[in-house]
Amino acid sequence: MKQDNKEYMKYNLSYDLNEQSLISPLDSISPLFEPKIRLGILASGNGSNFEYIIKSIQTKQLYAEISILIVNNPNCLAIKKAIKYKIPYVIINHRDCKSRFEHDMLVMKKLEDFSVELVVMAGWMRIVGEEIINKFENRLINIHPSLLPSFKGVDAIQQAIDKRVTITGCTVHYVQKEVDSGLIIIQAAVPINENDNKETLKKRIQNMEHIILPLAIAKVAKNLRTKFKDNK
Ligand code: GAR
């Protein structure tokens, strides 16, 4: 069937929109603050978000230094990135601990030893306990590959595909006791295309994660610095 011009225009417009992603809040430029914020990064996997935090520091979009990378998995690729960029790292393997509590305590001690101000869970595939959450109240953030509060927990990208939602995305949020439930700092929306599979969608979501996570860190750091000034 021949489409009339109007239909064709409409199709073109929606096609173009399909290629776009949206970050919100829209005014999300990296805010300025000083002094530098000392970050502790927790990672379990490939470490692509970890690497983009490093890059945003190198390009001076983020005024921070990474005091320590903590990984729970001795085989995770984040370690290779720490070596490449000469970032201190430590492996705290949860399999060597008798309980989640013991593991949490070791992680917390390391964060304190390195005077970490802001903790970033960048692909940390473990639930953190109340002790860490309380110790780093308003200073512990997580990135999750969905538009929370949809698709909490494991395999969020597959959950979105299975539900046939047409827009998903990623979220940076504060960490609280209930998993993936803390207050939201910044989100990016990513359309799901008809021919997407988990890998193609994951790639586009992660492209957005690499933008919003450094932005979120800067926003939180700015808040922490402002609060500190007000208390003086
Ligand atoms: C990221 O996509 C992050 O959103 C996800 O793990 C990936 C880590 O990638 N986190 C979660 O699913 C937490 N529930 P990376 O190791 O390449 O940064």
Short mmCIF file of C-alpha atoms and ligand atoms in Angstrom, two decimals:
data_model
loop_
_atom_site.label_atom_id
_atom_site.label_comp_id
_atom_site.label_asym_id
_atom_site.label_seq_id
_atom_site.Cartn_x
_atom_site.Cartn_y
_atom_site.Cartn_z
CA MET A 1 0.00 0.00 0.00
CA LYS A 2 1.33 3.38 -1.01
CA GLN A 3 1.82 5.67 1.98
CA ASP A 4 0.67 9.25 1.61
CA ASN A 5 3.13 11.99 2.30
CA LYS A 6 1.86 12.65 5.78
CA GLU A 7 2.23 9.02 6.81
CA TYR A 8 5.69 8.95 5.35
CA MET A 9 6.72 12.04 7.32
CA LYS A 10 5.33 10.52 10.47
CA TYR A 11 7.24 7.32 9.86
CA ASN A 12 10.45 9.22 9.28
CA LEU A 13 10.02 11.22 12.43
CA SER A 14 9.41 8.19 14.61
CA TYR A 15 12.30 6.41 12.95
CA ASP A 16 14.59 9.29 13.87
CA LEU A 17 13.31 9.34 17.40
CA ASN A 18 14.05 5.64 17.71
CA GLU A 19 17.70 6.43 17.33
CA GLN A 20 17.68 8.93 20.16
CA SER A 21 18.06 8.63 23.88
CA LEU A 22 16.99 11.10 26.48
CA ILE A 23 18.78 12.07 29.67
CA SER A 24 16.78 13.59 32.47
CA PRO A 25 17.04 15.97 34.31
CA LEU A 26 17.69 17.83 31.05
CA ASP A 27 19.95 20.39 32.73
CA SER A 28 22.42 17.63 33.50
CA ILE A 29 25.71 19.35 32.89
CA SER A 30 28.59 18.36 35.09
CA PRO A 31 28.49 20.79 38.04
CA LEU A 32 31.65 22.38 39.45
CA PHE A 33 32.83 21.85 43.00
CA GLU A 34 36.02 21.65 44.98
CA PRO A 35 38.10 20.14 46.47
CA LYS A 36 38.36 16.92 44.52
CA ILE A 37 36.05 14.13 45.66
CA ARG A 38 37.66 10.87 46.74
CA LEU A 39 35.87 7.93 45.14
CA GLY A 40 35.70 4.25 46.02
CA ILE A 41 34.46 2.12 43.12
CA LEU A 42 32.87 -1.30 43.66
CA ALA A 43 32.80 -3.55 40.58
CA SER A 44 32.21 -7.20 39.73
CA GLY A 45 32.32 -7.34 35.94
CA ASN A 46 33.80 -5.82 32.80
CA GLY A 47 34.44 -2.45 34.40
CA SER A 48 33.29 -0.37 31.42
CA ASN A 49 31.58 2.11 33.78
CA PHE A 50 34.71 2.19 35.91
CA GLU A 51 36.73 3.04 32.79
CA TYR A 52 34.37 5.86 31.82
CA ILE A 53 34.67 7.36 35.29
CA ILE A 54 38.45 7.34 34.78
CA LYS A 55 38.04 8.96 31.35
CA SER A 56 35.78 11.69 32.66
CA ILE A 57 38.39 12.49 35.31
CA GLN A 58 41.12 12.56 32.67
CA THR A 59 39.10 14.90 30.46
CA LYS A 60 38.39 17.11 33.49
CA GLN A 61 34.63 16.65 33.30
CA LEU A 62 34.75 15.22 36.79
CA TYR A 63 36.89 16.68 39.56
CA ALA A 64 37.65 13.46 41.38
CA GLU A 65 40.26 10.88 42.15
CA ILE A 66 39.67 7.17 42.47
CA SER A 67 41.16 6.19 45.81
CA ILE A 68 40.45 2.49 45.44
CA LEU A 69 38.70 -0.04 43.22
CA ILE A 70 37.25 -2.96 45.16
CA VAL A 71 36.25 -6.12 43.29
CA ASN A 72 34.63 -9.25 44.70
CA ASN A 73 35.49 -11.44 41.74
CA PRO A 74 39.17 -12.25 41.10
CA ASN A 75 38.50 -12.83 37.38
CA CYS A 76 36.68 -9.60 36.64
CA LEU A 77 37.96 -7.43 33.83
CA ALA A 78 37.77 -4.28 35.95
CA ILE A 79 41.10 -5.38 37.46
CA LYS A 80 42.80 -5.14 34.05
CA LYS A 81 41.51 -1.58 33.74
CA ALA A 82 42.82 -0.67 37.19
CA ILE A 83 46.24 -1.97 36.15
CA LYS A 84 46.09 -0.12 32.81
CA TYR A 85 45.27 3.22 34.44
CA LYS A 86 47.38 2.63 37.57
CA ILE A 87 44.46 2.80 39.99
CA PRO A 88 44.92 1.04 43.37
CA TYR A 89 42.71 -2.02 43.61
CA VAL A 90 41.95 -4.83 46.00
CA ILE A 91 40.18 -8.16 45.55
CA ILE A 92 37.85 -9.01 48.42
CA ASN A 93 36.47 -12.34 47.32
CA HIS A 94 33.11 -13.04 48.95
CA ARG A 95 33.75 -16.77 48.52
CA ASP A 96 36.55 -16.47 51.08
CA CYS A 97 34.17 -15.00 53.68
CA LYS A 98 31.93 -16.92 56.05
CA SER A 99 29.02 -14.50 55.71
CA ARG A 100 27.78 -11.48 53.82
CA PHE A 101 28.38 -9.47 56.98
CA GLU A 102 32.06 -10.47 57.10
CA HIS A 103 32.48 -9.50 53.45
CA ASP A 104 30.73 -6.17 54.00
CA MET A 105 32.95 -5.41 56.98
CA LEU A 106 36.10 -6.02 54.92
CA VAL A 107 34.78 -3.80 52.13
CA MET A 108 33.83 -1.07 54.60
CA LYS A 109 37.21 -1.18 56.33
CA LYS A 110 38.98 -0.81 52.99
CA LEU A 111 36.81 2.17 52.02
CA GLU A 112 37.66 3.81 55.35
CA ASP A 113 41.38 3.00 55.06
CA PHE A 114 41.41 4.84 51.74
CA SER A 115 39.41 7.81 53.10
CA VAL A 116 36.71 7.32 50.51
CA GLU A 117 34.06 10.05 50.52
CA LEU A 118 31.69 8.72 47.87
CA VAL A 119 31.12 5.05 47.01
CA VAL A 120 30.04 4.13 43.48
CA MET A 121 28.62 0.69 42.72
CA ALA A 122 29.57 0.39 39.05
CA GLY A 123 28.36 -3.09 38.15
CA TRP A 124 28.62 -4.43 41.73
CA MET A 125 26.60 -7.64 41.63
CA ARG A 126 26.11 -7.95 45.36
CA ILE A 127 23.57 -6.68 47.81
CA VAL A 128 25.19 -4.40 50.37
CA GLY A 129 24.13 -4.60 53.99
CA GLU A 130 22.80 -1.96 56.32
CA GLU A 131 26.19 -1.31 57.93
CA ILE A 132 27.69 0.03 54.69
CA ILE A 133 24.46 1.80 53.77
CA ASN A 134 24.34 3.60 57.14
CA LYS A 135 28.05 4.39 57.17
CA PHE A 136 27.83 5.98 53.72
CA GLU A 137 24.40 7.54 54.00
CA ASN A 138 23.86 9.83 50.97
CA ARG A 139 27.33 8.81 49.81
CA LEU A 140 26.59 5.42 48.23
CA ILE A 141 25.21 5.27 44.68
CA ASN A 142 24.42 2.51 42.18
CA ILE A 143 23.86 2.23 38.46
CA HIS A 144 21.12 -0.08 37.24
CA PRO A 145 20.25 -0.98 33.61
CA SER A 146 16.55 -0.10 33.63
CA LEU A 147 14.27 2.85 34.18
CA LEU A 148 13.62 2.27 37.88
CA PRO A 149 11.27 1.53 39.53
CA SER A 150 10.68 -0.89 36.62
CA PHE A 151 12.74 -4.06 36.39
CA LYS A 152 14.60 -4.17 39.68
CA GLY A 153 17.02 -6.96 40.48
CA VAL A 154 18.85 -9.36 38.22
CA ASP A 155 18.79 -9.40 34.41
CA ALA A 156 16.96 -6.09 34.10
CA ILE A 157 17.60 -5.85 30.35
CA GLN A 158 16.06 -9.27 29.67
CA GLN A 159 13.14 -8.42 31.97
CA ALA A 160 12.42 -5.34 29.83
CA ILE A 161 12.63 -7.35 26.59
CA ASP A 162 10.35 -10.07 27.99
CA LYS A 163 7.71 -7.49 28.95
CA ARG A 164 7.92 -6.00 25.43
CA VAL A 165 8.28 -2.48 26.81
CA THR A 166 9.30 -0.09 24.04
CA ILE A 167 11.38 2.24 26.17
CA THR A 168 13.84 1.21 28.83
CA GLY A 169 17.10 2.80 29.97
CA CYS A 170 19.35 3.19 32.97
CA THR A 171 19.22 4.83 36.36
CA VAL A 172 21.70 6.11 38.92
CA HIS A 173 20.21 6.12 42.41
CA TYR A 174 21.16 6.30 46.07
CA VAL A 175 21.40 2.90 47.72
CA GLN A 176 18.99 1.98 50.45
CA LYS A 177 18.09 -1.29 52.14
CA GLU A 178 15.47 -2.38 49.59
CA VAL A 179 17.27 -3.38 46.40
CA ASP A 180 17.18 -0.82 43.53
CA SER A 181 14.76 1.38 45.45
CA GLY A 182 16.68 4.46 46.63
CA LEU A 183 16.05 8.00 45.47
CA ILE A 184 16.81 8.59 41.82
CA ILE A 185 19.59 10.97 40.80
CA ILE A 186 19.56 10.76 37.01
CA GLN A 187 18.08 8.55 34.30
CA ALA A 188 18.46 7.99 30.58
CA ALA A 189 15.71 6.57 28.40
CA VAL A 190 16.64 4.17 25.59
CA PRO A 191 14.07 2.97 23.02
CA ILE A 192 13.87 -0.75 22.31
CA ASN A 193 13.89 -1.35 18.57
CA GLU A 194 11.99 -4.21 16.95
CA ASN A 195 15.16 -5.97 15.88
CA ASP A 196 16.97 -5.50 19.20
CA ASN A 197 18.33 -8.49 21.06
CA LYS A 198 19.78 -8.44 24.55
CA GLU A 199 23.28 -7.65 23.33
CA THR A 200 22.36 -4.77 20.99
CA LEU A 201 20.13 -3.25 23.64
CA LYS A 202 22.74 -3.68 26.36
CA LYS A 203 25.26 -1.85 24.19
CA ARG A 204 22.96 1.17 23.78
CA ILE A 205 22.01 1.20 27.45
CA GLN A 206 25.65 1.04 28.48
CA ASN A 207 26.51 3.90 26.12
CA MET A 208 24.09 5.98 28.14
CA GLU A 209 25.37 4.62 31.46
CA HIS A 210 28.83 5.86 30.55
CA ILE A 211 27.41 9.38 30.23
CA ILE A 212 25.07 9.49 33.22
CA LEU A 213 27.25 7.85 35.86
CA PRO A 214 30.01 10.52 35.83
CA LEU A 215 27.27 13.18 35.74
CA ALA A 216 25.57 11.64 38.76
CA ILE A 217 28.87 11.45 40.64
CA ALA A 218 29.46 15.15 39.99
CA LYS A 219 25.93 16.03 41.13
CA VAL A 220 26.25 14.09 44.37
CA ALA A 221 29.75 15.44 45.00
CA LYS A 222 28.51 18.98 44.48
CA ASN A 223 25.75 18.35 47.05
CA LEU A 224 28.22 16.91 49.54
CA ARG A 225 30.56 19.87 49.15
CA THR A 226 27.72 22.38 49.49
CA LYS A 227 26.42 20.65 52.62
CA PHE A 228 29.90 20.66 54.09
CA LYS A 229 30.27 24.41 53.44
CA ASP A 230 26.87 25.15 55.04
CA ASN A 231 27.88 23.25 58.16
CA LYS A 232 31.06 25.25 58.62
C1 GAR B 1 26.07 -2.28 33.96
O1 GAR B 1 25.25 -2.35 32.82
C2 GAR B 1 25.24 -2.01 35.20
O2 GAR B 1 24.12 -1.23 34.95
C3 GAR B 1 24.88 -3.39 35.63
O3 GAR B 1 26.02 -4.16 35.39
C4 GAR B 1 26.69 -3.64 34.25
C5 GAR B 1 28.16 -3.55 34.56
O4 GAR B 1 28.88 -3.25 33.41
N1 GAR B 1 24.51 -3.41 37.01
C6 GAR B 1 23.53 -4.15 37.49
O5 GAR B 1 22.87 -4.91 36.81
C7 GAR B 1 23.28 -3.99 38.98
N2 GAR B 1 22.02 -4.50 39.33
P1 GAR B 1 30.40 -2.81 33.52
O6 GAR B 1 31.09 -3.81 34.41
O7 GAR B 1 30.90 -2.90 32.11
O8 GAR B 1 30.44 -1.41 34.06
#
